[in-house]
Amino acid sequence: SVKPITTAAPNKQDIPHSPGGGIGRMSLESYCAKFNLDLNTALGILREKGVVVDKETPIKEIAGALGLDSPRAIGELLNP
């Protein structure tokens, strides 16, 4: 029988529009601007949680440092 030529399964990082919509790649500054949050307040909240970051830190890294399942969970933390 003839088998179709298949490529390797795509790597998750290769999928351009995963469910998070790219939030994880945003810097904290961009995230705050997009969701109308005060950057200094966000930095303060994160510092209280024991995560010292700056405005350039990607949301994905912050979520990882906090042990969150998803970068989207940052919104719940920063919008109490």
C-alpha positions as CSV (number, residue, x, y, z in Angstrom):
1,S,0.0,0.0,0.0
2,V,1.1,3.6,-0.6
3,K,1.5,5.7,2.5
4,P,1.1,9.5,2.2
5,I,4.2,11.5,3.0
6,T,3.8,13.0,6.4
7,T,5.9,15.6,8.3
8,A,6.7,15.4,11.9
9,A,4.0,16.6,14.3
10,P,4.1,20.3,14.7
11,N,5.8,21.7,17.7
12,K,3.4,23.7,19.9
13,Q,5.7,26.7,19.5
14,D,5.2,26.6,15.7
15,I,1.4,27.1,16.0
16,P,0.9,30.9,15.4
17,H,-2.4,31.3,17.2
18,S,-2.6,29.1,20.2
19,P,-5.5,29.7,22.7
20,G,-3.5,32.3,24.7
21,G,-3.4,34.7,21.8
22,G,0.2,35.5,22.3
23,I,-0.2,37.1,25.8
24,G,2.7,35.1,27.1
25,R,5.1,36.8,24.6
26,M,4.0,40.3,25.7
27,S,6.2,42.3,28.0
28,L,4.6,43.4,31.3
29,E,4.6,46.9,30.0
30,S,2.7,45.9,26.8
31,Y,0.3,43.8,28.8
32,C,-0.5,46.6,31.2
33,A,-1.1,49.0,28.2
34,K,-3.4,46.5,26.4
35,F,-5.5,45.9,29.5
36,N,-5.4,49.4,30.9
37,L,-3.5,48.5,34.0
38,D,-1.0,50.7,35.9
39,L,2.5,49.4,35.4
40,N,3.8,50.5,38.8
41,T,0.8,48.9,40.5
42,A,1.4,45.6,38.6
43,L,5.1,45.6,39.6
44,G,4.1,46.2,43.2
45,I,1.6,43.3,43.2
46,L,4.2,41.0,41.6
47,R,6.9,42.2,44.2
48,E,4.4,41.3,47.0
49,K,4.1,37.8,45.5
50,G,7.9,37.5,45.6
51,V,8.5,38.0,41.9
52,V,10.9,40.8,41.1
53,V,10.6,41.7,37.4
54,D,10.8,44.7,35.2
55,K,8.6,46.2,32.5
56,E,10.4,44.2,29.8
57,T,9.8,40.8,31.4
58,P,7.6,38.5,29.3
59,I,4.2,37.6,30.8
60,K,5.1,33.9,30.2
61,E,8.2,34.2,32.4
62,I,6.2,35.9,35.1
63,A,3.5,33.2,35.0
64,G,6.2,30.6,35.3
65,A,7.8,32.3,38.3
66,L,4.5,32.4,40.0
67,G,3.7,28.8,39.2
68,L,0.6,29.7,37.2
69,D,-0.8,27.2,34.7
70,S,-1.3,29.9,32.0
71,P,-0.2,33.4,31.2
72,R,-3.8,34.3,31.2
73,A,-4.0,33.7,35.0
74,I,-1.8,36.9,35.4
75,G,-5.0,38.9,34.6
76,E,-6.7,37.5,37.7
77,L,-3.7,38.4,39.9
78,L,-3.3,42.0,38.5
79,N,-7.1,42.7,38.4
80,P,-8.1,41.9,41.9
